[in-house]
CSV table of C-alpha atoms in Angstrom, one decimal:
chain,number,residue,atom,x,y,z
A,1,MET,CA,83.5,143.5,-1.5
A,2,TYR,CA,81.6,140.9,-3.3
A,3,SER,CA,80.8,137.4,-2.4
A,4,SER,CA,82.5,134.8,-4.3
A,5,PHE,CA,79.7,132.4,-3.4
A,6,ILE,CA,78.3,131.0,-6.6
A,7,PRO,CA,74.7,128.9,-6.2
A,8,GLN,CA,75.2,125.5,-7.6
A,9,ARG,CA,72.7,124.4,-10.6
A,10,GLN,CA,72.3,121.0,-9.2
A,11,VAL,CA,72.7,119.6,-5.9
A,12,LYS,CA,73.1,115.8,-4.4
A,13,ILE,CA,70.0,114.0,-2.3
A,14,GLY,CA,71.3,114.5,0.9
A,15,ASP,CA,71.5,118.5,0.3
A,16,ALA,CA,68.0,118.4,-1.4
A,17,ALA,CA,66.5,116.4,1.7
A,18,ALA,CA,68.2,119.0,4.0
A,19,PHE,CA,66.7,121.9,2.3
A,20,VAL,CA,63.2,120.6,1.8
A,21,GLY,CA,63.2,119.0,5.6
A,22,THR,CA,62.7,115.4,4.6
A,23,THR,CA,65.0,112.5,4.3
A,24,PRO,CA,67.2,111.0,1.1
A,25,ARG,CA,65.1,107.7,2.0
A,26,ALA,CA,61.7,109.9,1.3
A,27,ILE,CA,63.0,111.2,-1.7
A,28,ARG,CA,63.9,107.7,-3.0
A,29,HIS,CA,60.5,106.7,-2.2
A,30,TYR,CA,59.0,109.7,-4.3
A,31,HIS,CA,60.7,108.1,-7.1
A,32,GLU,CA,59.7,104.8,-6.5
A,33,ILE,CA,56.0,105.8,-6.6
A,34,GLY,CA,56.2,108.3,-9.6
A,35,LEU,CA,55.6,111.1,-7.6
A,36,LEU,CA,59.2,112.7,-8.4
A,37,PRO,CA,60.7,112.0,-11.9
A,38,GLU,CA,64.4,110.3,-11.1
A,39,PRO,CA,66.4,113.2,-12.3
A,40,GLU,CA,70.0,112.1,-14.5
A,41,ARG,CA,72.9,111.0,-12.4
A,42,GLY,CA,76.5,112.7,-12.9
A,43,SER,CA,79.4,111.4,-13.5
A,44,ASP,CA,79.7,110.0,-10.1
A,45,ASP,CA,76.5,107.9,-10.5
A,46,ARG,CA,74.8,110.2,-8.1
A,47,ARG,CA,71.5,112.0,-8.4
A,48,ARG,CA,71.7,115.6,-8.9
A,49,TYR,CA,68.6,117.8,-8.2
A,50,GLY,CA,67.9,121.1,-10.4
A,51,HIS,CA,65.7,124.4,-8.9
A,52,GLU,CA,62.4,122.6,-10.7
A,53,ASP,CA,63.0,119.6,-8.8
A,54,MET,CA,63.5,121.2,-5.5
A,55,ILE,CA,60.3,123.5,-6.2
A,56,ARG,CA,58.6,120.1,-6.5
A,57,LEU,CA,59.8,118.6,-3.6
A,58,LEU,CA,58.9,121.7,-1.4
A,59,TRP,CA,55.2,121.4,-3.0
A,60,ILE,CA,55.3,117.5,-2.0
A,61,ARG,CA,56.6,118.5,1.4
A,62,LYS,CA,54.3,121.1,2.0
A,63,MET,CA,50.8,118.8,0.9
A,64,ALA,CA,52.0,115.7,2.6
A,65,ASP,CA,52.3,118.0,6.0
A,66,ALA,CA,48.7,119.0,5.1
A,67,GLY,CA,47.4,115.6,5.5
A,68,ILE,CA,47.2,114.7,1.5
A,69,ALA,CA,48.3,111.3,0.6
A,70,LEU,CA,51.4,110.6,-1.7
A,71,ASP,CA,49.2,108.9,-4.1
A,72,ASP,CA,46.7,111.7,-4.2
A,73,ILE,CA,49.6,114.4,-4.7
A,74,ARG,CA,51.1,112.3,-7.6
A,75,ASP,CA,47.5,112.3,-9.3
A,76,ALA,CA,47.3,116.3,-8.5
A,77,PHE,CA,50.8,117.0,-10.2
A,78,ALA,CA,49.4,114.4,-13.4
A,79,ASP,CA,46.1,116.6,-13.4
A,80,THR,CA,48.1,120.0,-13.5
A,81,ALA,CA,50.4,118.3,-16.3
A,82,SER,CA,47.5,117.4,-18.6
A,83,ALA,CA,46.0,120.7,-17.9
A,84,GLY,CA,48.6,123.2,-18.5
A,85,ALA,CA,51.7,124.4,-16.0
A,86,ASP,CA,49.7,127.1,-14.6
A,87,SER,CA,46.4,125.1,-13.7
A,88,ASP,CA,45.7,123.9,-10.4
A,89,ASP,CA,42.5,122.4,-10.9
A,90,GLY,CA,44.1,118.9,-9.7
A,91,ILE,CA,45.3,120.3,-6.7
A,92,ALA,CA,42.0,122.1,-5.9
A,93,SER,CA,40.2,118.8,-6.4
A,94,ILE,CA,42.7,117.2,-4.0
A,95,LEU,CA,42.0,119.7,-1.7
A,96,GLU,CA,38.5,119.9,-1.7
A,97,ARG,CA,38.5,115.8,-0.9
A,98,LEU,CA,40.9,116.3,1.9
A,99,GLU,CA,38.5,119.0,3.5
A,100,GLU,CA,35.8,116.5,3.5
A,101,THR,CA,37.7,113.9,5.0
A,102,LEU,CA,39.1,116.2,7.9
A,103,VAL,CA,35.8,117.3,8.6
A,104,ALA,CA,34.7,113.4,9.0
A,105,GLN,CA,37.9,113.0,11.1
A,106,GLU,CA,37.0,116.2,13.3
A,107,ALA,CA,33.5,114.7,14.0
A,108,GLU,CA,34.7,111.1,14.6
A,109,LEU,CA,37.1,112.8,17.2
A,110,ARG,CA,34.7,114.5,18.9
A,111,ARG,CA,32.5,111.2,18.9
A,112,GLN,CA,35.5,109.6,20.6
A,113,ARG,CA,36.2,112.4,23.3
A,114,THR,CA,32.5,112.6,23.8
A,115,ALA,CA,32.9,108.9,25.1
A,116,VAL,CA,36.0,108.9,26.8
A,117,GLN,CA,34.7,111.8,28.7
A,118,ARG,CA,31.4,109.9,29.3
A,119,MET,CA,33.3,106.9,30.7
A,120,ARG,CA,35.2,109.0,33.2
A,121,THR,CA,32.2,110.9,34.3
A,122,GLU,CA,30.1,107.6,34.8
A,123,GLY,CA,32.6,105.0,35.5
A,124,SER,CA,34.7,103.1,33.1
A,125,ARG,CA,32.7,100.3,33.1
A,126,MET,CA,29.1,102.2,33.6
A,127,GLY,CA,30.6,104.4,30.9
A,128,LEU,CA,30.6,101.8,28.4
A,129,LEU,CA,26.7,101.3,28.2
A,130,SER,CA,24.6,103.5,26.3
A,131,ASP,CA,22.7,106.3,27.7
A,132,PHE,CA,19.4,104.7,27.8
A,133,VAL,CA,20.8,102.0,30.1
A,134,THR,CA,22.6,104.2,32.6
A,135,SER,CA,19.9,106.5,32.9
A,136,ARG,CA,18.0,103.5,34.4
A,137,LEU,CA,20.7,103.2,36.9
A,138,LYS,CA,21.0,106.9,38.1
A,139,SER,CA,18.8,106.2,41.2
A,140,LEU,CA,21.6,103.7,42.6
A,141,PRO,CA,24.4,104.7,45.0
A,142,LYS,CA,27.6,104.7,43.5
A,143,GLY,CA,29.1,101.4,43.9
A,144,SER,CA,26.0,99.5,44.5
A,145,LEU,CA,26.6,97.3,41.1
A,146,ARG,CA,28.8,94.7,41.2
A,147,ARG,CA,31.4,94.5,38.2
A,148,ALA,CA,29.4,91.1,37.2
A,149,ASP,CA,26.2,93.1,37.1
A,150,LEU,CA,27.8,95.8,34.6
A,151,ASP,CA,29.4,93.2,32.6
A,152,SER,CA,26.1,91.1,32.1
A,153,LEU,CA,24.5,94.4,31.2
A,154,LEU,CA,27.3,95.3,28.5
A,155,VAL,CA,26.8,91.7,26.7
A,156,THR,CA,23.1,92.0,27.0
A,157,GLU,CA,23.0,95.2,25.1
A,158,ARG,CA,25.6,93.6,22.5
A,159,ILE,CA,22.9,90.7,21.9
A,160,PHE,CA,19.2,92.5,22.4
A,161,GLY,CA,20.3,96.6,22.4
A,162,PRO,CA,20.0,99.2,24.8
A,163,LEU,CA,16.5,98.6,25.4
A,164,GLY,CA,17.0,95.0,26.4
A,165,ALA,CA,19.9,95.9,28.7
A,166,ALA,CA,17.5,98.7,30.4
A,167,VAL,CA,14.8,95.9,31.0
A,168,GLN,CA,17.7,94.0,32.6
A,169,ALA,CA,19.0,96.4,34.6
A,170,THR,CA,15.7,96.4,36.7
A,171,ARG,CA,17.2,93.0,38.0
A,172,PHE,CA,20.2,94.6,39.1
A,173,ILE,CA,18.3,97.1,40.9
A,174,ALA,CA,16.4,95.1,42.6
A,175,LEU,CA,19.5,93.2,43.6
A,176,ALA,CA,21.0,96.3,44.8
A,177,THR,CA,18.4,97.7,47.2
A,178,HIS,CA,17.3,94.3,48.6
A,179,PRO,CA,20.4,92.7,50.4
A,180,GLY,CA,18.7,89.7,51.3
A,181,LEU,CA,17.8,89.1,47.7
A,182,ARG,CA,21.2,89.6,46.8
A,183,GLU,CA,22.2,86.9,49.1
A,184,ASP,CA,19.6,84.6,48.1
A,185,SER,CA,21.0,85.2,44.6
A,186,ASP,CA,24.5,84.3,45.1
A,187,ARG,CA,23.7,81.3,46.9
A,188,VAL,CA,21.8,80.1,44.0
A,189,ASP,CA,24.5,81.5,41.4
A,190,ALA,CA,27.0,79.3,43.4
A,191,ALA,CA,25.1,76.1,43.4
A,192,GLU,CA,24.5,76.3,39.9
A,193,GLU,CA,28.4,76.9,39.4
A,194,ALA,CA,29.0,73.9,41.3
A,195,LEU,CA,27.2,71.5,38.6
A,196,ASP,CA,30.1,71.5,36.8
A,197,ASP,CA,31.3,68.6,34.5
A,198,THR,CA,31.8,66.1,37.2
A,199,ILE,CA,28.0,66.2,37.7
A,200,ALA,CA,26.0,63.8,35.8
A,201,VAL,CA,22.8,65.3,34.2
A,202,ASP,CA,20.1,63.0,36.2
A,203,ASP,CA,22.1,63.5,39.4
A,204,PRO,CA,19.1,64.9,42.0
A,205,ARG,CA,21.3,68.2,42.8
A,206,VAL,CA,20.6,68.9,39.3
A,207,ALA,CA,16.9,69.1,39.8
A,208,ARG,CA,17.0,70.5,43.3
A,209,VAL,CA,19.2,73.5,42.3
A,210,ALA,CA,16.7,73.9,39.6
A,211,ALA,CA,13.9,74.3,42.1
A,212,GLU,CA,15.9,76.7,43.8
A,213,ARG,CA,16.4,78.8,40.9
A,214,HIS,CA,12.5,78.6,40.2
A,215,ALA,CA,11.8,79.7,43.3
A,216,PHE,CA,14.2,82.9,43.5
A,217,GLU,CA,13.1,83.9,40.3
A,218,LYS,CA,9.3,84.0,41.5
A,219,ALA,CA,10.9,86.1,44.6
A,220,ILE,CA,12.9,88.5,42.7
A,221,GLN,CA,10.1,88.7,40.3
A,222,ALA,CA,7.7,89.4,43.4
A,223,VAL,CA,10.1,92.3,44.9
A,224,ILE,CA,10.1,94.1,41.3
A,225,GLU,CA,6.3,94.2,40.8
A,226,ASP,CA,6.1,95.2,44.5
A,227,SER,CA,8.5,97.9,44.5
A,228,GLY,CA,6.9,99.6,41.4
A,229,LEU,CA,10.3,98.6,38.6
A,230,ALA,CA,7.8,96.7,36.5
A,231,GLU,CA,5.7,100.2,35.7
A,232,SER,CA,9.3,101.8,35.1
A,233,ASP,CA,10.1,99.0,32.5
A,234,ASP,CA,6.5,99.9,30.7
A,235,ALA,CA,7.4,103.5,30.7
A,236,LEU,CA,11.0,102.3,29.4
A,237,PHE,CA,9.1,100.9,26.2
A,238,ASP,CA,7.1,104.0,25.9
A,239,SER,CA,10.4,106.0,26.0
A,240,TRP,CA,12.2,104.0,23.6
A,241,ASP,CA,9.8,104.1,20.9
A,242,ALA,CA,9.1,107.6,21.2
A,243,LEU,CA,13.4,107.9,20.6
A,244,HIS,CA,13.4,105.3,18.2
A,245,PRO,CA,10.3,104.9,15.9
A,246,VAL,CA,10.3,101.8,14.2
A,247,THR,CA,10.4,102.3,10.2
A,248,ALA,CA,9.4,99.3,7.7
A,249,ASP,CA,12.9,98.7,6.5
A,250,GLU,CA,14.5,98.0,10.3
A,251,GLY,CA,14.7,94.8,11.5
A,252,GLU,CA,13.5,94.4,15.3
A,253,ASP,CA,15.6,91.6,16.4
A,254,GLU,CA,19.1,92.9,15.0
A,255,ILE,CA,21.9,94.2,17.3
A,256,GLY,CA,24.3,97.0,16.8
A,257,GLN,CA,21.9,99.5,14.9
A,258,SER,CA,20.9,101.2,18.1
A,259,SER,CA,24.1,101.1,20.4
A,260,GLY,CA,25.9,103.2,17.9
A,261,GLY,CA,25.2,101.9,14.8
A,262,ARG,CA,29.3,101.2,14.3
A,263,GLN,CA,29.0,97.3,14.8
A,264,GLU,CA,28.2,95.0,12.4
A,265,SER,CA,24.6,93.8,12.5
A,266,MET,CA,23.3,90.2,13.4
A,267,SER,CA,20.3,88.6,15.0
A,268,ALA,CA,20.1,88.3,18.6
A,269,PHE,CA,20.0,84.5,17.8
A,270,GLU,CA,23.5,84.4,15.8
A,271,ALA,CA,25.0,86.8,18.7
A,272,THR,CA,24.0,84.4,21.5
A,273,GLY,CA,25.5,81.8,19.6
A,274,LYS,CA,29.0,83.5,19.4
A,275,MET,CA,29.1,84.5,22.9
A,276,PRO,CA,31.1,81.6,24.5
A,277,TYR,CA,29.3,80.1,27.6
A,278,ASP,CA,31.2,77.2,29.4
A,279,PHE,CA,28.0,75.4,31.1
A,280,SER,CA,28.2,72.1,31.7
A,281,PRO,CA,25.9,69.5,30.4
A,282,ALA,CA,24.3,69.1,33.9
A,283,ARG,CA,24.0,73.1,34.6
A,284,LEU,CA,22.7,73.1,30.8
A,285,ARG,CA,20.0,70.6,32.2
A,286,CYS,CA,19.3,72.7,35.3
A,287,MET,CA,18.4,75.7,33.3
A,288,GLU,CA,16.1,73.5,31.2
A,289,LEU,CA,14.1,72.2,34.2
A,290,ALA,CA,14.0,75.6,35.7
A,291,GLY,CA,12.4,76.8,32.5
A,292,GLU,CA,10.2,73.8,32.7
A,293,LEU,CA,9.0,74.8,36.1
A,294,ALA,CA,8.2,78.1,34.8
A,295,ALA,CA,6.0,77.2,32.0
A,296,HIS,CA,4.2,75.0,34.2
A,297,GLU,CA,3.7,77.3,36.9
A,298,SER,CA,-0.2,78.2,37.1
A,299,PRO,CA,-0.9,81.8,37.0
A,300,ALA,CA,-3.2,81.9,39.9
A,301,SER,CA,-0.3,80.5,42.2
């Protein structure tokens, strides 16, 4: 028994979309961007799609599924038309560029996955720091660093790079391993924070806190020297120079180039100016006085 089914010569947009596996809206978009010539409309003013239209729609769907941008697909069809019906030179060129893009994307995904795995291994905050900084902190027991310590290292690394943050890490190692020193640090920090906008810059408390800060900095420096951490700092510079030899074209005061190379480069001075610090005039004066005390300190004392 013969089938009475007779294939249609043309189909409506809904049938075309269903066959190809897309939507009428997508096909209309193809028309709008010149990817698919708009077919003639029937007596009912509806588009009708023939065999060649369906072939082209299948090409578009397959190429789009492969990740090729619609604009590139349109260009490939244009190149094919100009080169001849049997030429695939335009498509081959697009595929070559697509493969290069996918290779780059794969590399980026591997980098991102490595970063995520590292954060999971080191801890979400510790893992945000570069290997050069975290290696400096490996000897510390887990949890011995405070969140504020890690936040400070993150900011320092952004401004001064991994080497600057690794040197600053020495300070936090001393604090983490000397409870009495940590208590003194908390006390001086609290005194500085109390110098808010209600305190005048010439208030006696400003000079008193500056002296306390100066005394504390002398104490922590002595601990760093006596514990051998200062010698470790010297080794840090040698290790950094070995890993990152400076070339004539590299600026020594630029940031971003050593912490992943993906951030916009700016000088340390510019970066410091962009980081907001809500210090009152009294606190700024306190910092200034503490600096003056350190500058006037005799080397023999």
